[in-house]
CSV table of C-alpha atoms in Angstrom, one decimal:
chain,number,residue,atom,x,y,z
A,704,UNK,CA,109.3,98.8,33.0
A,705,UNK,CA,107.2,96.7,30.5
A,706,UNK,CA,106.3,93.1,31.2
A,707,UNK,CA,107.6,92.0,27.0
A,708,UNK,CA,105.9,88.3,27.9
A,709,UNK,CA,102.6,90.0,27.8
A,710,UNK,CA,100.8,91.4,24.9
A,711,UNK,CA,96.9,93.0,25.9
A,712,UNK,CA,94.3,92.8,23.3
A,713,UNK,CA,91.2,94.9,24.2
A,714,UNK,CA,87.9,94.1,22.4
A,715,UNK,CA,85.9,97.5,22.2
A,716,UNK,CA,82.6,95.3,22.1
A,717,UNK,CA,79.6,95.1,20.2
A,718,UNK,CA,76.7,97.7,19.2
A,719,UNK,CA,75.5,98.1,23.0
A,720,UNK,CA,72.3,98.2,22.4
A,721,UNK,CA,71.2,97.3,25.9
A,722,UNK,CA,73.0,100.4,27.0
A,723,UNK,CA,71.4,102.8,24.4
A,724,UNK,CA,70.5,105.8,24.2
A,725,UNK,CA,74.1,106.0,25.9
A,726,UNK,CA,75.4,104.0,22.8
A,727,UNK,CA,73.7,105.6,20.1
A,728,UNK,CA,76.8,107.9,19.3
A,729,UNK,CA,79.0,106.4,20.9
A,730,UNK,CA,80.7,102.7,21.4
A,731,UNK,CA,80.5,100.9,25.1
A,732,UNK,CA,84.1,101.7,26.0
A,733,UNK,CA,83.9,105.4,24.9
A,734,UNK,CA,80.9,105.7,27.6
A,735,UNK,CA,81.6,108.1,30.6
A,736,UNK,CA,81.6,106.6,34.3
A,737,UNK,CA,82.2,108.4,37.5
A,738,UNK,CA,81.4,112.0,35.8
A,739,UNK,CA,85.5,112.0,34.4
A,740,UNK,CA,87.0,108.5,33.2
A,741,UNK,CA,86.0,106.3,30.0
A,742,UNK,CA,84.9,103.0,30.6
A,743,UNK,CA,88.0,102.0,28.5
A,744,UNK,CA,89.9,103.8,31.0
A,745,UNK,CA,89.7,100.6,33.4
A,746,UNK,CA,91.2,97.8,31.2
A,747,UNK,CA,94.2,100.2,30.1
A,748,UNK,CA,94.9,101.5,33.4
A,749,UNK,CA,95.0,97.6,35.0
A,750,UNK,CA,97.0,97.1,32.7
A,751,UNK,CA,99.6,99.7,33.0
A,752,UNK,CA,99.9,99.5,36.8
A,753,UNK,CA,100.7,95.2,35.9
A,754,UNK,CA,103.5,96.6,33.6
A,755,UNK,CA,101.2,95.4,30.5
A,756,UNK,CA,101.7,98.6,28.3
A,757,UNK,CA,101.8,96.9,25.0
A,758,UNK,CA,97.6,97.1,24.2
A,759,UNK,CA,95.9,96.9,20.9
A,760,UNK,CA,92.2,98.3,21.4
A,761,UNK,CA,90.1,96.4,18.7
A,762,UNK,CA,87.2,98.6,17.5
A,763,UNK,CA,84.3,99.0,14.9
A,764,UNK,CA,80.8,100.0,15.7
A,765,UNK,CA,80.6,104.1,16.7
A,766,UNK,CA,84.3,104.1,17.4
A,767,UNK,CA,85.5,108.3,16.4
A,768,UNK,CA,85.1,108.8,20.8
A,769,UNK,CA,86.3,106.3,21.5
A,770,UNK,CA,89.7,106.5,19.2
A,771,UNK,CA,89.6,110.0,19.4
A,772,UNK,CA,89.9,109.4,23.8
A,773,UNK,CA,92.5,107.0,23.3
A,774,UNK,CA,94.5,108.8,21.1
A,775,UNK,CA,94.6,112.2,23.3
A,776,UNK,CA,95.0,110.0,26.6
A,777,UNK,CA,97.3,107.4,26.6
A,778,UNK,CA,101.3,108.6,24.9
A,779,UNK,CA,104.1,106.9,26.1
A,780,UNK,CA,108.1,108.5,25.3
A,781,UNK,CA,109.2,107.9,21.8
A,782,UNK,CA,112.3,106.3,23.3
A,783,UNK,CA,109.8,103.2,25.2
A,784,UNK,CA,108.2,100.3,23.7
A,785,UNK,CA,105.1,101.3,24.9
A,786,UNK,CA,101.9,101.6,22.7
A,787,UNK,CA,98.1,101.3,23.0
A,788,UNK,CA,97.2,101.1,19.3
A,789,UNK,CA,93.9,101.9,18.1
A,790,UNK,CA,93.1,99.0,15.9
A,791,UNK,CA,89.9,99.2,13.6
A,792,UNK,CA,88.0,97.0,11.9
A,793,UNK,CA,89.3,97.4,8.2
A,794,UNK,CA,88.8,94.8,4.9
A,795,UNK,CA,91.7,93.3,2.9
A,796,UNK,CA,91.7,90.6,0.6
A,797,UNK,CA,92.0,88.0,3.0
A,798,UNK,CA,89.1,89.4,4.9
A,799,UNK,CA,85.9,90.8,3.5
A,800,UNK,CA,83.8,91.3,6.1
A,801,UNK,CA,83.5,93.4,10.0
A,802,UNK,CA,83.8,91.9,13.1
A,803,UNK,CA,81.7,88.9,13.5
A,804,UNK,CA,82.5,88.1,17.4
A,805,UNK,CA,85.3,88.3,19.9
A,806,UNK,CA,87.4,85.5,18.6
A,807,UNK,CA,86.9,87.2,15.0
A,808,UNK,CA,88.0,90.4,15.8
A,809,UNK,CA,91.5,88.8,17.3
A,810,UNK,CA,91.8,86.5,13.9
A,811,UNK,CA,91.3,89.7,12.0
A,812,UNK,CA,93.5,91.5,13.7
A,813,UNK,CA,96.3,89.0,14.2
A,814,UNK,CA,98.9,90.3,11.3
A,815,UNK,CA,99.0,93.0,13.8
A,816,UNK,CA,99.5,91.5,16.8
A,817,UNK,CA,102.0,89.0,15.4
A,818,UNK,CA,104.5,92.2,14.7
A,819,UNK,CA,105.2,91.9,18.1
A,820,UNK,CA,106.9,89.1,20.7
A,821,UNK,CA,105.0,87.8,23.4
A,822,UNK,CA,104.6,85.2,25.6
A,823,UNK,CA,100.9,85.4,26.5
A,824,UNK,CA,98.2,87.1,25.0
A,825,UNK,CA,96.1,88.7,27.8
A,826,UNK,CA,92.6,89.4,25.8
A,827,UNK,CA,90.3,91.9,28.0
A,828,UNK,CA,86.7,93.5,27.4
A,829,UNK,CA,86.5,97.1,27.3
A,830,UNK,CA,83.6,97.4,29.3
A,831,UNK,CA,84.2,96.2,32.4
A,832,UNK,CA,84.6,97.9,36.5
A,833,UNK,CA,87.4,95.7,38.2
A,834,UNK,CA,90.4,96.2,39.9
A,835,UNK,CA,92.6,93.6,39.2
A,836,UNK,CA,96.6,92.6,39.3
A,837,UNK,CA,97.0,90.3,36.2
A,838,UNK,CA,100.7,89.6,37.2
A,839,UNK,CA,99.0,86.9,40.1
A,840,UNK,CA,96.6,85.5,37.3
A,841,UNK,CA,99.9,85.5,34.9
A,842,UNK,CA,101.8,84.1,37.7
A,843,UNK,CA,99.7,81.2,38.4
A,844,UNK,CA,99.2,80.6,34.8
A,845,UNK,CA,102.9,79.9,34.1
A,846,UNK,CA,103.3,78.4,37.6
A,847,UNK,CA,100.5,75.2,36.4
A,848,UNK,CA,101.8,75.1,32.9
A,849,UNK,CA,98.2,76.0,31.6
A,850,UNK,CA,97.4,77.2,28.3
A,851,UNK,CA,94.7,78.9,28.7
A,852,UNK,CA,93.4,81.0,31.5
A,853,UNK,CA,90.4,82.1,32.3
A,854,UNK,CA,89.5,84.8,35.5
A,855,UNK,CA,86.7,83.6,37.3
A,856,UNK,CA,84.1,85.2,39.5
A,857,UNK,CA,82.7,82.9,42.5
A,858,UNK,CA,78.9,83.6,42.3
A,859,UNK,CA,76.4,82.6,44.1
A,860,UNK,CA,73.4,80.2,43.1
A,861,UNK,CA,70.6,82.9,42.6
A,862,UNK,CA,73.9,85.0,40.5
A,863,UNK,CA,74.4,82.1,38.5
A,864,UNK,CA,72.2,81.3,35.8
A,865,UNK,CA,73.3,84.9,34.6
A,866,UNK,CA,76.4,83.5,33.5
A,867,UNK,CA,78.6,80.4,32.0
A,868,UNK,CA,79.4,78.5,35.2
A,869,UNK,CA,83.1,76.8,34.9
A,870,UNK,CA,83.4,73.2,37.0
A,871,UNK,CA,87.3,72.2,38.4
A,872,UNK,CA,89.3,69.9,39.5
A,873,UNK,CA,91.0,70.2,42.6
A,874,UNK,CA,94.2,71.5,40.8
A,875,UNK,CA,91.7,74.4,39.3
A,876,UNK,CA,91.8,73.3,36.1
A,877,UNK,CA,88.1,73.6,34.3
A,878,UNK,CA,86.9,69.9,33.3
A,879,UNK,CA,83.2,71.4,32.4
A,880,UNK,CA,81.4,74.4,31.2
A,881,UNK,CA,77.3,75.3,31.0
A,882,UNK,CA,76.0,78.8,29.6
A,883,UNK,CA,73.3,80.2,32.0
A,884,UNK,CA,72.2,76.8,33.9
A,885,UNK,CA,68.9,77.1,35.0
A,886,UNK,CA,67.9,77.0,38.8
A,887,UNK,CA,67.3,73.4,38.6
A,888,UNK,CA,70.7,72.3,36.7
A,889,UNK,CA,72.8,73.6,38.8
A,890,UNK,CA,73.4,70.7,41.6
A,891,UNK,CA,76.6,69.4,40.7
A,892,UNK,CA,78.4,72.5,39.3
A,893,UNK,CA,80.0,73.9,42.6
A,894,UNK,CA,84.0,74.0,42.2
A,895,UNK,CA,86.1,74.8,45.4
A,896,UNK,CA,85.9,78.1,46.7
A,897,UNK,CA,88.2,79.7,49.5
A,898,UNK,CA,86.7,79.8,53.2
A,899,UNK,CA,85.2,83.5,52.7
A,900,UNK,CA,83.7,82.8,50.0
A,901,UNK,CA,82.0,79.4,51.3
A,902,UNK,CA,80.7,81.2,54.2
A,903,UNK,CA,79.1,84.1,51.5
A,904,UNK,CA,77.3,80.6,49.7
A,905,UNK,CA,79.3,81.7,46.7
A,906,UNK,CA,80.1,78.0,45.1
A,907,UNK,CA,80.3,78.3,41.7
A,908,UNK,CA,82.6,80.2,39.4
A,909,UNK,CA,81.8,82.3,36.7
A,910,UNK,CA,83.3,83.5,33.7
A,911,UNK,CA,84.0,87.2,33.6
A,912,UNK,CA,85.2,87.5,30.1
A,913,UNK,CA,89.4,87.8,30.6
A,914,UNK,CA,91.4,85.4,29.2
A,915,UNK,CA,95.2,84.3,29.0
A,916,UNK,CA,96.4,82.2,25.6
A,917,UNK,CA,99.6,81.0,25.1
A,918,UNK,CA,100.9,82.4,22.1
A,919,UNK,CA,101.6,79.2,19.9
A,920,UNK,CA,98.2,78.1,20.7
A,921,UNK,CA,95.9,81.4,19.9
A,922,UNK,CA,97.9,81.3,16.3
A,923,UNK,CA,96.3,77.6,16.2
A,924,UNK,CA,92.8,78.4,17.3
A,925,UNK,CA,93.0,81.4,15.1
A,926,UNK,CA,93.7,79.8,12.2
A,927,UNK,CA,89.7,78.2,12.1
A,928,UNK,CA,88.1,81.0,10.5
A,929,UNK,CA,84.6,79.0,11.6
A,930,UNK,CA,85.0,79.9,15.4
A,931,UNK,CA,83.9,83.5,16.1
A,932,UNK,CA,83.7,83.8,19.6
A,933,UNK,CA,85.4,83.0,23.0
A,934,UNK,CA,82.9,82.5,25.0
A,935,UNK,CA,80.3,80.2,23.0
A,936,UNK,CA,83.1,78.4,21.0
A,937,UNK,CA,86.7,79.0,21.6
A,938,UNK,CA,86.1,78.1,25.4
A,939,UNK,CA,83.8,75.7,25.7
A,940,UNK,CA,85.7,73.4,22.8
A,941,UNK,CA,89.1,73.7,24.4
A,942,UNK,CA,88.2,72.2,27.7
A,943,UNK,CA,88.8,68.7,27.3
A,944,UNK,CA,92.1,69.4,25.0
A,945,UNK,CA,93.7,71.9,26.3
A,946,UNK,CA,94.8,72.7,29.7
A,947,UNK,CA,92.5,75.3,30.6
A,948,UNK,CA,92.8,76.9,34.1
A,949,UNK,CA,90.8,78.9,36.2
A,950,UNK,CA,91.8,82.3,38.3
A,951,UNK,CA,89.7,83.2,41.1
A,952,UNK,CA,89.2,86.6,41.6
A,953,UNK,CA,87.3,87.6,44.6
A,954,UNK,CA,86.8,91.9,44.6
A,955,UNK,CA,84.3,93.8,42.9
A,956,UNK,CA,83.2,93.3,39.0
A,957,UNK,CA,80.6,94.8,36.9
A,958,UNK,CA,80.0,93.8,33.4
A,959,UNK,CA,78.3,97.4,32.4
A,960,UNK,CA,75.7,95.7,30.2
A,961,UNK,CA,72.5,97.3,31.2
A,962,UNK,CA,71.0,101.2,32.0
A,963,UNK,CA,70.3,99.5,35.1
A,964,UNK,CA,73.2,97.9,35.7
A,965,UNK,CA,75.3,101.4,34.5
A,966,UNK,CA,73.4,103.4,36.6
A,967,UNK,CA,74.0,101.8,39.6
A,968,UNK,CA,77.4,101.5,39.3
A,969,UNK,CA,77.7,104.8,38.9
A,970,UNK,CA,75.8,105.9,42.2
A,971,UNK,CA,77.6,103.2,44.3
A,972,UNK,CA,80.4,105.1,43.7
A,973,UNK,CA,79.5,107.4,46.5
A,974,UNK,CA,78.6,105.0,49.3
A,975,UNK,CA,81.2,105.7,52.3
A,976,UNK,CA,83.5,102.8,51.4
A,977,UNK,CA,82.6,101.9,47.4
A,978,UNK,CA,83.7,98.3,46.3
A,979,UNK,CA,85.3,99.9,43.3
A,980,UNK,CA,87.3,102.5,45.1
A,981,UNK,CA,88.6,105.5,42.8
A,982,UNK,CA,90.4,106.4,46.0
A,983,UNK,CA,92.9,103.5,46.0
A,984,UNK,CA,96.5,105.2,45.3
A,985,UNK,CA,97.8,101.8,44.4
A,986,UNK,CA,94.8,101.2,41.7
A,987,UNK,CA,94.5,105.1,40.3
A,988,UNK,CA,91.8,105.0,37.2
A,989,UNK,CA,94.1,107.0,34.4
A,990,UNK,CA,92.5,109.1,32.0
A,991,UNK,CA,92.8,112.5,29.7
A,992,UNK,CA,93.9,114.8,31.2
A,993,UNK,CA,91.8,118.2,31.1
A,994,UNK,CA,92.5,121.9,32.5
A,995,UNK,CA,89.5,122.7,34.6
A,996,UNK,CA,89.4,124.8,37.1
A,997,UNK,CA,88.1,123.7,40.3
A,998,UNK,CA,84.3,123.2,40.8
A,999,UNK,CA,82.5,126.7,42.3
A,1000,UNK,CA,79.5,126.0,44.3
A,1001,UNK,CA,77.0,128.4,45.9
A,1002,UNK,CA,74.3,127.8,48.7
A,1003,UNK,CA,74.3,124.0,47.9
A,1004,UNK,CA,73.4,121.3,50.3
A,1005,UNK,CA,75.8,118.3,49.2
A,1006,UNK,CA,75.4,114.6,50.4
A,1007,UNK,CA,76.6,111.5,49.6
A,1008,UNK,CA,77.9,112.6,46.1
A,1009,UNK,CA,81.0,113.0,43.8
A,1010,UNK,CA,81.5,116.3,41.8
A,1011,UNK,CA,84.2,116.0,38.7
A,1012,UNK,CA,86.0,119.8,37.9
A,1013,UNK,CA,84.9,122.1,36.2
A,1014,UNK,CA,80.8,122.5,37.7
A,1015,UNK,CA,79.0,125.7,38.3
A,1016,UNK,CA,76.7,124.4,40.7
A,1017,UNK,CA,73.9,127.0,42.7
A,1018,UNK,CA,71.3,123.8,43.3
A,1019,UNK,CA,69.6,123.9,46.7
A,1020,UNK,CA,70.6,120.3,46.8
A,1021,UNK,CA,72.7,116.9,45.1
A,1022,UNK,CA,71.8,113.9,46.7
A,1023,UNK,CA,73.6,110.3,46.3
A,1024,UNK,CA,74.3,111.8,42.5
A,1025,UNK,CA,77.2,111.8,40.6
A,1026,UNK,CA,77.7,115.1,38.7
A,1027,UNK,CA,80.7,115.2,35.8
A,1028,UNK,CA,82.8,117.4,34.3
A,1029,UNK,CA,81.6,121.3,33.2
A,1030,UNK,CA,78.2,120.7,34.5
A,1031,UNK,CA,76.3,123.6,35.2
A,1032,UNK,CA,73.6,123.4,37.5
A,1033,UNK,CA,70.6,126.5,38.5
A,1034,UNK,CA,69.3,128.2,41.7
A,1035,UNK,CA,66.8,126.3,43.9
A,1036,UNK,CA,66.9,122.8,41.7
A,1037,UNK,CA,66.8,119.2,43.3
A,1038,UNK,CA,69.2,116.8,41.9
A,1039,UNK,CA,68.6,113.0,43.6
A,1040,UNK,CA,69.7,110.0,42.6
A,1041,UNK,CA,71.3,111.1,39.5
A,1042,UNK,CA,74.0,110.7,37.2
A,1043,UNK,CA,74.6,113.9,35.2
A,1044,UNK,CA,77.5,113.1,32.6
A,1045,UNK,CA,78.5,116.6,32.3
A,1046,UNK,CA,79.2,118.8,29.4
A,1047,UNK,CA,82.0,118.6,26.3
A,1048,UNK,CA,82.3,123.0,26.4
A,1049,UNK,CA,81.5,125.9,28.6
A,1050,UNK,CA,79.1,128.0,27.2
A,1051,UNK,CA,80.5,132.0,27.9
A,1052,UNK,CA,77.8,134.5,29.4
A,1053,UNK,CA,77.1,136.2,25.7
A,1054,UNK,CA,76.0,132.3,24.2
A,1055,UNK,CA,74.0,131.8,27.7
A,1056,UNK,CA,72.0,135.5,27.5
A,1057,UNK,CA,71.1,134.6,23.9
A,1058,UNK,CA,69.4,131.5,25.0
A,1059,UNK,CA,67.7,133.0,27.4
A,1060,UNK,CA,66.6,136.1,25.3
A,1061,UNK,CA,65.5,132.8,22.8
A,1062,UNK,CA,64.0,130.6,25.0
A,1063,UNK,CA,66.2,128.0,25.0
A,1064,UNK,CA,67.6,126.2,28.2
A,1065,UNK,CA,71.8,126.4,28.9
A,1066,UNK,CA,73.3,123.5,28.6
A,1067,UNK,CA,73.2,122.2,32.2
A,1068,UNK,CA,70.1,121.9,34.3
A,1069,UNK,CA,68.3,125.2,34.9
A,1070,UNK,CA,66.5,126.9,38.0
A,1071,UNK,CA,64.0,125.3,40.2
A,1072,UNK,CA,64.3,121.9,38.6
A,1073,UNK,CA,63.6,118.4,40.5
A,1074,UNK,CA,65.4,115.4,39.0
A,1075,UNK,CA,65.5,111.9,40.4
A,1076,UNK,CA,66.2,108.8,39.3
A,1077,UNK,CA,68.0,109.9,36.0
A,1078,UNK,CA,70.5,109.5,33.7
A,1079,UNK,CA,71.6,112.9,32.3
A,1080,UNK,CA,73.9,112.6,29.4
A,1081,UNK,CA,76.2,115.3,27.7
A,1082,UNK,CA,75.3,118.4,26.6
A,1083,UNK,CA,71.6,118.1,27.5
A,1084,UNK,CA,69.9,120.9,28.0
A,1085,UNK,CA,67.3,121.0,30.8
A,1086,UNK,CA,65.1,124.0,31.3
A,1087,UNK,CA,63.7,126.0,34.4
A,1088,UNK,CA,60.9,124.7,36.3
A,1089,UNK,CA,61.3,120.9,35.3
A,1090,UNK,CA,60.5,118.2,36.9
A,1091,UNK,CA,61.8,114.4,36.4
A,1092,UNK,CA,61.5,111.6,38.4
A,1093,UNK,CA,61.8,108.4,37.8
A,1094,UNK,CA,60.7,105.0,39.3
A,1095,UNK,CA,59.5,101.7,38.7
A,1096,UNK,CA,56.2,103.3,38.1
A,1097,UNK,CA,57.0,104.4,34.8
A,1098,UNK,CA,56.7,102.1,31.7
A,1099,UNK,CA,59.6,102.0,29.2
A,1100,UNK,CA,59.2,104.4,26.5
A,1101,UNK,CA,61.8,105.8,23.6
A,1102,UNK,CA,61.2,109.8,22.9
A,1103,UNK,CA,63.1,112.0,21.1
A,1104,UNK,CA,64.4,113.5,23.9
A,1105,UNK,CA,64.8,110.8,26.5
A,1106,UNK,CA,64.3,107.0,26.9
A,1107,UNK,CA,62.9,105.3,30.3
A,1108,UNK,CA,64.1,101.8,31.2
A,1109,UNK,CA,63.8,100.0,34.0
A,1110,UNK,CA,62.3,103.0,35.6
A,1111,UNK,CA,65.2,104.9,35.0
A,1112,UNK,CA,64.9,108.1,32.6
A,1113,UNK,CA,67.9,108.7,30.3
A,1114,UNK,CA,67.9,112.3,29.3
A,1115,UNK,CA,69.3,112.1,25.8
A,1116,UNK,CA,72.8,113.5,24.8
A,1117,UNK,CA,72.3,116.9,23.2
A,1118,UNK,CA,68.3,116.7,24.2
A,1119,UNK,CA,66.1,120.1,25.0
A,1120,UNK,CA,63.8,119.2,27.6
A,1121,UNK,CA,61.8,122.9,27.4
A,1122,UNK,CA,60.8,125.2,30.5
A,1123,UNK,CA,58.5,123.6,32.7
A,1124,UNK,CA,58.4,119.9,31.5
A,1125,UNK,CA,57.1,117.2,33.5
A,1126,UNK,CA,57.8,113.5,33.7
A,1127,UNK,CA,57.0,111.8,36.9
């Protein structure tokens, strides 16, 4: 079934550079999270258990992954409507330059999107960790005549000033926005907040970036080529004017922004119970799928971790890590608080002897290696006798080979880190 009122329109995002090294090659969505899944993956997937399965995916910076993932991932029968359609940032006479912002990309894109018929226009970010039923936020939309809506995250006060804080009325519609109040400003910007989330101090609502537009009226705003973004224009000047709603949504959400923020997570995916649970049969994360054989480990003491298919794993121990797809790990190593993103190819025994008789580490991490606190990204190679381990003690520095931030060290994608390095 496909829900024809509702047309997705996901914005790939910016050049991420909060999240490099990770986004060096690549673009935010196209980045890997829980060792097997894209962090495009989440968007399309909530969307296709709503029955949303009409997307456009708007890209531009680093994008080949990216379109290259979506392309092998998500095809639908040639008999169903069904599409998520790559679209890139291209130039034609009307428009000479890239994406400028959020609200650009849509206006550039919206010959496109105007092909189609639709109700509502359900505009997403493509790096975002939710689990979310847009049919309630569609449902509540229509329900209040609103013509715009905008999912909100209660917060509380200390969370705050992180974000633009949206003040309703008691109908829920927004009469006020700020853009990251400071401590002091924010007396008088609580909205009403369900009795669980009163009782967490969580009083003010937050905007997470997801909006609903009414057809007729994102043709309007789209037709003001001097607005280029949602959130610091389009928003803020259509409170007042139009009826703009808000949706409380009260589970877990993670705006992947940050190392820091990506890294953790990534780990918290193994506590017992994770607030983002991959487990959830009614919420399954869809992705490519791969034929991998199942992981083969030997002599390994495993806790509190998640292994993706594919390993060949003889560590002495993974702890609270999350190890992806083909990752290949050596006798008597350490692997702590880590996320190792895996590898894109097995290397067969002939390729791995050569190394060796060269010098060169396997792509994987080798013997007797301790790594903790690290970000391991694809491809790296990581010789024997290493040792990593980061920590707030370390200052933020940019190698060739790896970057540290926020005490975190993020092993490059394709790095070398030779035989018996140490970083600690």
């Amino acid at each position: 079934m496909i829900n024809k009122k509702v047309l997705a329109i996901i914005l790939g995002g910016g050049k991420g550079t909060r999240l490099s090294p990770l986004t060096d090659k690549r673009s935010k969505p196209a980045v890997s999270i829980a060792g097997k899944y894209r962090l495009v993956d989440i968007p399309i997937s909530n969307c296709i258990h709503c029955d949303i399965k009409r997307m456009f995916v708007l890209t531009q910076f680093n994008s080949a992954s990216l379109n290259r993932h979506i392309k092998n991932t998500y095809t639908f029968s040639s008999f169903s409507e069904a599409f998520v359609d790559i679209m890139a940032a291209e130039q034609t006479p009307e428009n000479k330059t890239w994406f400028q912002g959020t609200a650009d990309a849509v206006r550039q894109s919206m010959h496109h999107v105007l092909n189609h018929e639709f109700d509502y226009a359900l505009i997403l970010s493509g790096d975002q960790l939710y689990q979310m039923d847009f049919n309630d936020m569609i449902q509540q939309h229509e329900s209040k005549g609103a013509e715009i809506s905008i999912a909100t995250l209660p917060v509380n006060a200390k969370d705050a000033t992180a974000f633009g804080i949206l003040k309703t009325d008691d109908q829920s519609f927004i009469s006020s926005f700020t853009e990251k109040p400071s401590q002091d400003k924010l007396l008088g910007w609580e909205s009403e907040v369900d009795d669980e989330m009163k009782a967490e101090n969580r009083h003010y609502l937050a905007s997470m970036g997801i909006y609903i537009f009414n057809r007729d009226l994102l043709v309007e705003l789209m037709s003001n080529p001097d607005t280029i973004d949602f959130g610091k224009e389009i928003i803020p000047q259509s409170i007042g004017k139009n009826k703009v709603l808000a949706y409380q949504y009260k589970g877990y959400w993670e705006d992947i922004g940050t190392i820091e923020s990506f890294f953790e997570a990534n780990l918290s995916l193994t506590d017992t119970i994770p607030k983002f649970d991959l487990f959830d049969k009614s919420n399954t994360i869809l992705t490519r799928p791969r034929i991998l054989p199942p992981t083969k480990m030997s002599g390994t003491y495993l806790s509190k971790s998640m292994v993706a298919d594919g390993c060949i794993i003889n560590a002495e121990s993974i702890d609270h890590s999350v190890i992806g797809i083909r990752s290949r790990i050596g006798k008597g190593s350490k692997i702590k608080n880590t996320y190792m993103i895996g590898a894109n190819l097995y290397q067969d025994i002939d390729e791995i002897e050569k190394d060796k008789k060269e010098g060169v580490p396997y792509i994987g991490v080798g013997d007797n290696c301790t790594i903790e606190n690290a970000i391991i990204d694809k491809d790296a190679r990581i010789g024997n006798d290493v040792v990593i381990k980061g920590g707030k003690h370390l200052k933020d520095v940019t190698e060739d080979a790896y970057v540290i931030k926020d005490g975190i060290v993020v092993i490059r994608r394709r790095a070398v880190i030779p035989h018996g390095f140490k970083l600690q």
